[in-house]
PDB file of N, CA and C in Angstrom:
ATOM      1  N   UNK A   1       0.961  -1.316  -0.025  1.00 87.00           N
ATOM      2  CA  UNK A   1      -0.338  -0.101   0.355  1.00 87.00           C
ATOM      3  C   UNK A   1       1.096   1.504   0.299  1.00 87.00           C
ATOM      4  N   UNK A   2       0.516   2.088  -1.042  1.00 89.00           N
ATOM      5  CA  UNK A   2       1.520   3.379  -0.930  1.00 89.00           C
ATOM      6  C   UNK A   2       0.023   4.573  -0.867  1.00 89.00           C
ATOM      7  N   UNK A   3       0.835   5.383   0.177  1.00 92.00           N
ATOM      8  CA  UNK A   3      -0.486   6.272   0.609  1.00 92.00           C
ATOM      9  C   UNK A   3       0.305   8.108   0.769  1.00 92.00           C
ATOM     10  N   UNK A   4       0.285   8.330  -0.181  1.00 89.00           N
ATOM     11  CA  UNK A   4       0.932   9.810  -0.342  1.00 89.00           C
ATOM     12  C   UNK A   4       1.553  10.316  -1.792  1.00 89.00           C
ATOM     13  N   UNK A   5       1.874  10.775  -2.412  1.00 92.00           N
ATOM     14  CA  UNK A   5       2.036  11.188  -4.164  1.00 92.00           C
ATOM     15  C   UNK A   5       3.260  10.121  -4.402  1.00 92.00           C
ATOM     16  N   UNK A   6       2.799  10.226  -5.834  1.00 92.00           N
ATOM     17  CA  UNK A   6       3.481   9.479  -6.152  1.00 92.00           C
ATOM     18  C   UNK A   6       3.610   9.985  -7.700  1.00 92.00           C
ATOM     19  N   UNK A   7       5.485  10.531  -7.637  1.00 94.00           N
ATOM     20  CA  UNK A   7       5.791  11.646  -8.747  1.00 94.00           C
ATOM     21  C   UNK A   7       7.025  10.353  -9.844  1.00 94.00           C
ATOM     22  N   UNK A   8       6.873   9.610 -10.890  1.00 92.00           N
ATOM     23  CA  UNK A   8       8.103   9.388 -11.553  1.00 92.00           C
ATOM     24  C   UNK A   8       7.643   9.467 -13.076  1.00 92.00           C
ATOM     25  N   UNK A   9       8.773   9.256 -13.856  1.00 94.00           N
ATOM     26  CA  UNK A   9       8.437   9.206 -15.197  1.00 94.00           C
ATOM     27  C   UNK A   9       7.604   8.251 -15.930  1.00 94.00           C
ATOM     28  N   UNK A  10       7.794   6.522 -15.415  1.00 93.00           N
ATOM     29  CA  UNK A  10       6.308   6.032 -16.269  1.00 93.00           C
ATOM     30  C   UNK A  10       6.287   5.414 -14.696  1.00 93.00           C
ATOM     31  N   UNK A  11       5.088   5.063 -14.510  1.00 89.00           N
ATOM     32  CA  UNK A  11       4.345   4.343 -13.593  1.00 89.00           C
ATOM     33  C   UNK A  11       3.442   3.169 -14.337  1.00 89.00           C
ATOM     34  N   UNK A  12       3.900   2.601 -12.590  1.00 91.00           N
ATOM     35  CA  UNK A  12       3.398   0.577 -13.936  1.00 91.00           C
ATOM     36  C   UNK A  12       2.655   0.429 -12.851  1.00 91.00           C
ATOM     37  N   UNK A  13       1.159   0.785 -12.405  1.00 87.00           N
ATOM     38  CA  UNK A  13       0.633   0.731 -11.100  1.00 87.00           C
ATOM     39  C   UNK A  13       0.670  -0.988 -10.882  1.00 87.00           C
ATOM     40  N   UNK A  14       0.393  -1.578  -9.694  1.00 90.00           N
ATOM     41  CA  UNK A  14       0.533  -3.108  -9.082  1.00 90.00           C
ATOM     42  C   UNK A  14      -0.362  -2.371  -7.668  1.00 90.00           C
ATOM     43  N   UNK A  15      -1.059  -3.416  -6.544  1.00 93.00           N
ATOM     44  CA  UNK A  15      -1.489  -3.032  -5.710  1.00 93.00           C
ATOM     45  C   UNK A  15      -2.067  -1.640  -5.300  1.00 93.00           C
ATOM     46  N   UNK A  16      -2.220  -1.213  -4.552  1.00 95.00           N
ATOM     47  CA  UNK A  16      -2.810  -0.111  -3.941  1.00 95.00           C
ATOM     48  C   UNK A  16      -2.014   0.537  -3.545  1.00 95.00           C
ATOM     49  N   UNK A  17      -2.761   2.616  -4.299  1.00 94.00           N
ATOM     50  CA  UNK A  17      -2.234   3.301  -4.605  1.00 94.00           C
ATOM     51  C   UNK A  17      -3.403   5.079  -3.752  1.00 94.00           C
ATOM     52  N   UNK A  18      -3.071   5.179  -2.726  1.00 96.00           N
ATOM     53  CA  UNK A  18      -4.455   5.764  -1.674  1.00 96.00           C
ATOM     54  C   UNK A  18      -3.329   7.428  -2.151  1.00 96.00           C
ATOM     55  N   UNK A  19      -3.429   8.856  -3.261  1.00 94.00           N
ATOM     56  CA  UNK A  19      -2.964   9.515  -3.213  1.00 94.00           C
ATOM     57  C   UNK A  19      -2.763  10.102  -4.538  1.00 94.00           C
ATOM     58  N   UNK A  20      -1.986  11.407  -4.780  1.00 95.00           N
ATOM     59  CA  UNK A  20      -1.838  11.283  -6.322  1.00 95.00           C
ATOM     60  C   UNK A  20      -1.063  11.061  -6.952  1.00 95.00           C
ATOM     61  N   UNK A  21      -0.908  10.907  -8.665  1.00 94.00           N
ATOM     62  CA  UNK A  21       0.170   9.988  -9.464  1.00 94.00           C
ATOM     63  C   UNK A  21       0.244  11.011 -10.010  1.00 94.00           C
ATOM     64  N   UNK A  22       1.509  11.696 -10.185  1.00 95.00           N
ATOM     65  CA  UNK A  22       2.374  12.114 -11.192  1.00 95.00           C
ATOM     66  C   UNK A  22       2.902  11.795 -12.504  1.00 95.00           C
ATOM     67  N   UNK A  23       2.706  11.514 -13.657  1.00 95.00           N
ATOM     68  CA  UNK A  23       3.793  10.525 -14.588  1.00 95.00           C
ATOM     69  C   UNK A  23       3.236  10.769 -15.629  1.00 95.00           C
ATOM     70  N   UNK A  24       4.472  10.770 -16.684  1.00 97.00           N
ATOM     71  CA  UNK A  24       4.097  10.759 -17.743  1.00 97.00           C
ATOM     72  C   UNK A  24       3.324   9.705 -18.901  1.00 97.00           C
ATOM     73  N   UNK A  25       3.903   8.673 -18.290  1.00 97.00           N
ATOM     74  CA  UNK A  25       3.083   7.310 -18.928  1.00 97.00           C
ATOM     75  C   UNK A  25       2.516   6.671 -17.690  1.00 97.00           C
ATOM     76  N   UNK A  26       1.732   6.386 -17.589  1.00 95.00           N
ATOM     77  CA  UNK A  26       0.423   5.481 -17.032  1.00 95.00           C
ATOM     78  C   UNK A  26      -0.030   4.157 -17.195  1.00 95.00           C
ATOM     79  N   UNK A  27       0.658   3.164 -16.759  1.00 96.00           N
ATOM     80  CA  UNK A  27      -0.247   2.356 -17.291  1.00 96.00           C
ATOM     81  C   UNK A  27      -0.671   0.880 -15.206  1.00 96.00           C
ATOM     82  N   UNK A  28      -1.788   1.077 -15.117  1.00 95.00           N
ATOM     83  CA  UNK A  28      -2.479   0.363 -14.179  1.00 95.00           C
ATOM     84  C   UNK A  28      -2.850  -1.092 -14.977  1.00 95.00           C
ATOM     85  N   UNK A  29      -2.199  -1.852 -13.836  1.00 95.00           N
ATOM     86  CA  UNK A  29      -2.654  -3.412 -14.268  1.00 95.00           C
ATOM     87  C   UNK A  29      -3.616  -4.239 -13.496  1.00 95.00           C
ATOM     88  N   UNK A  30      -4.182  -5.475 -13.930  1.00 96.00           N
ATOM     89  CA  UNK A  30      -5.927  -5.658 -13.568  1.00 96.00           C
ATOM     90  C   UNK A  30      -5.238  -6.250 -11.983  1.00 96.00           C
ATOM     91  N   UNK A  31      -3.704  -5.917 -11.077  1.00 96.00           N
ATOM     92  CA  UNK A  31      -4.191  -5.531  -9.489  1.00 96.00           C
ATOM     93  C   UNK A  31      -3.704  -4.324  -8.863  1.00 96.00           C
ATOM     94  N   UNK A  32      -3.931  -3.975  -9.507  1.00 95.00           N
ATOM     95  CA  UNK A  32      -4.043  -2.229  -9.088  1.00 95.00           C
ATOM     96  C   UNK A  32      -5.563  -1.800  -8.762  1.00 95.00           C
ATOM     97  N   UNK A  33      -5.459  -0.929  -7.991  1.00 96.00           N
ATOM     98  CA  UNK A  33      -6.252  -0.878  -7.315  1.00 96.00           C
ATOM     99  C   UNK A  33      -6.111   1.221  -6.268  1.00 96.00           C
ATOM    100  N   UNK A  34      -6.389   2.401  -7.227  1.00 96.00           N
ATOM    101  CA  UNK A  34      -5.738   3.384  -7.473  1.00 96.00           C
ATOM    102  C   UNK A  34      -7.073   4.223  -6.819  1.00 96.00           C
ATOM    103  N   UNK A  35      -6.928   5.171  -5.482  1.00 97.00           N
ATOM    104  CA  UNK A  35      -7.945   6.277  -5.097  1.00 97.00           C
ATOM    105  C   UNK A  35      -7.348   7.963  -5.181  1.00 97.00           C
ATOM    106  N   UNK A  36      -7.586   8.696  -5.594  1.00 96.00           N
ATOM    107  CA  UNK A  36      -6.618  10.163  -5.884  1.00 96.00           C
ATOM    108  C   UNK A  36      -6.456  10.304  -7.689  1.00 96.00           C
ATOM    109  N   UNK A  37      -5.716  11.817  -7.682  1.00 96.00           N
ATOM    110  CA  UNK A  37      -5.800  11.867  -8.885  1.00 96.00           C
ATOM    111  C   UNK A  37      -4.530  11.491  -9.551  1.00 96.00           C
ATOM    112  N   UNK A  38      -4.972  11.487 -11.115  1.00 96.00           N
ATOM    113  CA  UNK A  38      -3.700  11.131 -12.104  1.00 96.00           C
ATOM    114  C   UNK A  38      -3.578  12.287 -12.868  1.00 96.00           C
ATOM    115  N   UNK A  39      -2.168  12.607 -12.927  1.00 97.00           N
ATOM    116  CA  UNK A  39      -2.029  13.721 -13.864  1.00 97.00           C
ATOM    117  C   UNK A  39      -0.765  13.232 -14.490  1.00 97.00           C
ATOM    118  N   UNK A  40      -1.224  12.726 -16.625  1.00 97.00           N
ATOM    119  CA  UNK A  40      -0.454  12.294 -17.035  1.00 97.00           C
ATOM    120  C   UNK A  40      -0.460  12.494 -18.590  1.00 97.00           C
ATOM    121  N   UNK A  41       0.058  11.947 -19.353  1.00 97.00           N
ATOM    122  CA  UNK A  41       0.459  12.649 -20.785  1.00 97.00           C
ATOM    123  C   UNK A  41      -0.009  10.925 -21.738  1.00 97.00           C
ATOM    124  N   UNK A  42       0.131  10.576 -20.751  1.00 97.00           N
ATOM    125  CA  UNK A  42      -0.162   8.923 -21.529  1.00 97.00           C
ATOM    126  C   UNK A  42      -0.752   7.972 -20.022  1.00 97.00           C
ATOM    127  N   UNK A  43      -1.880   7.129 -20.590  1.00 96.00           N
ATOM    128  CA  UNK A  43      -2.732   6.481 -19.373  1.00 96.00           C
ATOM    129  C   UNK A  43      -3.337   5.353 -19.814  1.00 96.00           C
ATOM    130  N   UNK A  44      -3.271   4.111 -19.735  1.00 96.00           N
ATOM    131  CA  UNK A  44      -3.235   3.059 -19.539  1.00 96.00           C
ATOM    132  C   UNK A  44      -4.372   2.442 -18.371  1.00 96.00           C
ATOM    133  N   UNK A  45      -5.453   1.877 -19.082  1.00 96.00           N
ATOM    134  CA  UNK A  45      -6.574   1.036 -17.829  1.00 96.00           C
ATOM    135  C   UNK A  45      -6.156  -0.380 -18.836  1.00 96.00           C
ATOM    136  N   UNK A  46      -5.627  -1.322 -17.927  1.00 96.00           N
ATOM    137  CA  UNK A  46      -5.705  -2.475 -18.067  1.00 96.00           C
ATOM    138  C   UNK A  46      -7.227  -3.499 -17.579  1.00 96.00           C
ATOM    139  N   UNK A  47      -8.238  -4.538 -18.617  1.00 97.00           N
ATOM    140  CA  UNK A  47      -9.352  -5.229 -17.743  1.00 97.00           C
ATOM    141  C   UNK A  47      -8.959  -5.123 -16.019  1.00 97.00           C
ATOM    142  N   UNK A  48      -9.991  -4.774 -15.401  1.00 96.00           N
ATOM    143  CA  UNK A  48     -10.163  -5.306 -14.013  1.00 96.00           C
ATOM    144  C   UNK A  48      -8.631  -4.170 -13.293  1.00 96.00           C
ATOM    145  N   UNK A  49      -8.511  -3.078 -13.663  1.00 96.00           N
ATOM    146  CA  UNK A  49      -8.041  -2.366 -12.587  1.00 96.00           C
ATOM    147  C   UNK A  49      -8.962  -1.829 -12.355  1.00 96.00           C
ATOM    148  N   UNK A  50      -8.732  -1.167 -10.911  1.00 96.00           N
ATOM    149  CA  UNK A  50      -9.817  -0.192 -10.782  1.00 96.00           C
ATOM    150  C   UNK A  50      -9.116   1.609 -10.435  1.00 96.00           C
ATOM    151  N   UNK A  51      -9.612   2.638 -10.944  1.00 96.00           N
ATOM    152  CA  UNK A  51      -9.541   3.577 -10.540  1.00 96.00           C
ATOM    153  C   UNK A  51     -10.351   4.217 -10.083  1.00 96.00           C
ATOM    154  N   UNK A  52     -10.369   4.930  -9.089  1.00 97.00           N
ATOM    155  CA  UNK A  52     -11.507   5.894  -8.572  1.00 97.00           C
ATOM    156  C   UNK A  52     -10.968   7.391  -8.494  1.00 97.00           C
ATOM    157  N   UNK A  53     -11.308   8.526  -8.637  1.00 96.00           N
ATOM    158  CA  UNK A  53     -10.761   9.833  -8.754  1.00 96.00           C
ATOM    159  C   UNK A  53     -10.475  10.830 -10.591  1.00 96.00           C
ATOM    160  N   UNK A  54     -10.030  11.875 -10.525  1.00 97.00           N
ATOM    161  CA  UNK A  54      -9.753  12.578 -11.462  1.00 97.00           C
ATOM    162  C   UNK A  54      -8.663  12.240 -12.415  1.00 97.00           C
ATOM    163  N   UNK A  55      -8.557  11.911 -14.114  1.00 96.00           N
ATOM    164  CA  UNK A  55      -7.485  11.790 -14.568  1.00 96.00           C
ATOM    165  C   UNK A  55      -7.228  13.679 -15.274  1.00 96.00           C
ATOM    166  N   UNK A  56      -6.346  13.810 -15.131  1.00 96.00           N
ATOM    167  CA  UNK A  56      -5.859  14.670 -15.870  1.00 96.00           C
ATOM    168  C   UNK A  56      -4.867  14.873 -16.813  1.00 96.00           C
ATOM    169  N   UNK A  57      -4.689  15.030 -18.005  1.00 97.00           N
ATOM    170  CA  UNK A  57      -4.044  15.124 -19.057  1.00 97.00           C
ATOM    171  C   UNK A  57      -3.383  16.085 -19.961  1.00 97.00           C
ATOM    172  N   UNK A  58      -1.565  16.088 -19.185  1.00 96.00           N
ATOM    173  CA  UNK A  58      -0.852  17.096 -19.481  1.00 96.00           C
ATOM    174  C   UNK A  58       0.249  16.940 -20.392  1.00 96.00           C
ATOM    175  N   UNK A  59       0.426  17.623 -21.639  1.00 96.00           N
ATOM    176  CA  UNK A  59       1.843  17.284 -21.499  1.00 96.00           C
ATOM    177  C   UNK A  59       3.158  16.977 -21.008  1.00 96.00           C
ATOM    178  N   UNK A  60       3.271  17.946 -19.898  1.00 96.00           N
ATOM    179  CA  UNK A  60       4.225  18.213 -19.270  1.00 96.00           C
ATOM    180  C   UNK A  60       3.669  17.468 -17.835  1.00 96.00           C
ATOM    181  N   UNK A  61       3.200  16.001 -17.238  1.00 96.00           N
ATOM    182  CA  UNK A  61       2.200  16.167 -16.120  1.00 96.00           C
ATOM    183  C   UNK A  61       3.399  16.342 -14.864  1.00 96.00           C
ATOM    184  N   UNK A  62       5.023  15.596 -15.263  1.00 94.00           N
ATOM    185  CA  UNK A  62       5.820  16.635 -14.418  1.00 94.00           C
ATOM    186  C   UNK A  62       6.042  17.794 -13.378  1.00 94.00           C
ATOM    187  N   UNK A  63       5.653  18.500 -14.566  1.00 94.00           N
ATOM    188  CA  UNK A  63       5.470  19.535 -14.678  1.00 94.00           C
ATOM    189  C   UNK A  63       4.073  20.524 -13.560  1.00 94.00           C
ATOM    190  N   UNK A  64       3.555  19.696 -12.803  1.00 95.00           N
ATOM    191  CA  UNK A  64       2.039  19.656 -12.473  1.00 95.00           C
ATOM    192  C   UNK A  64       2.758  19.550 -11.153  1.00 95.00           C
ATOM    193  N   UNK A  65       3.261  18.493 -10.195  1.00 94.00           N
ATOM    194  CA  UNK A  65       3.301  17.966  -9.225  1.00 94.00           C
ATOM    195  C   UNK A  65       4.297  19.675  -8.119  1.00 94.00           C
ATOM    196  N   UNK A  66       3.481  19.342  -7.020  1.00 91.00           N
ATOM    197  CA  UNK A  66       3.650  20.020  -6.152  1.00 91.00           C
ATOM    198  C   UNK A  66       5.320  20.201  -5.456  1.00 91.00           C
ATOM    199  N   UNK A  67       6.237  20.753  -5.497  1.00 83.00           N
ATOM    200  CA  UNK A  67       7.581  21.060  -4.859  1.00 83.00           C
ATOM    201  C   UNK A  67       7.160  20.066  -3.334  1.00 83.00           C
ATOM    202  N   UNK A  68       8.049  19.107  -3.153  1.00 72.00           N
ATOM    203  CA  UNK A  68       8.752  18.779  -2.212  1.00 72.00           C
ATOM    204  C   UNK A  68       8.954  19.508  -1.179  1.00 72.00           C
ATOM    205  N   UNK A  69       7.878  19.044   0.412  1.00 58.00           N
ATOM    206  CA  UNK A  69       8.465  20.061   1.396  1.00 58.00           C
ATOM    207  C   UNK A  69       9.362  20.087   1.361  1.00 58.00           C
ATOM    208  N   UNK A  70      10.285  20.733   2.523  1.00 46.00           N
ATOM    209  CA  UNK A  70      11.529  20.846   3.285  1.00 46.00           C
ATOM    210  C   UNK A  70      12.065  19.763   4.956  1.00 46.00           C
ATOM    211  N   UNK A  71      12.559  19.174   4.496  1.00 45.00           N
ATOM    212  CA  UNK A  71      12.668  17.805   5.777  1.00 45.00           C
ATOM    213  C   UNK A  71      13.346  18.610   6.721  1.00 45.00           C
ATOM    214  N   UNK A  72      12.689  18.325   8.210  1.00 50.00           N
ATOM    215  CA  UNK A  72      12.784  19.225   9.461  1.00 50.00           C
ATOM    216  C   UNK A  72      13.428  18.248   9.886  1.00 50.00           C
ATOM    217  N   UNK A  73      14.544  19.166  10.961  1.00 43.00           N
ATOM    218  CA  UNK A  73      15.464  17.951  11.849  1.00 43.00           C
ATOM    219  C   UNK A  73      15.716  19.059  12.852  1.00 43.00           C
TER     220      UNK A  73
END
């Protein structure tokens, strides 16, 4: 289970994601379960995959990802 934001050039989804995904290419496999928003240039859903949320197509999806907050020590 992934809870939080995923940022990657390419994302092949297996398992559970609860959060937003930012990637140029996203493929959700049959065993994937995603709740959140997906920002992508290209999105593929295999039969059996589960997606609940919004899909936003953008030529440069990675540019839409929020900046990571600075770590506190």
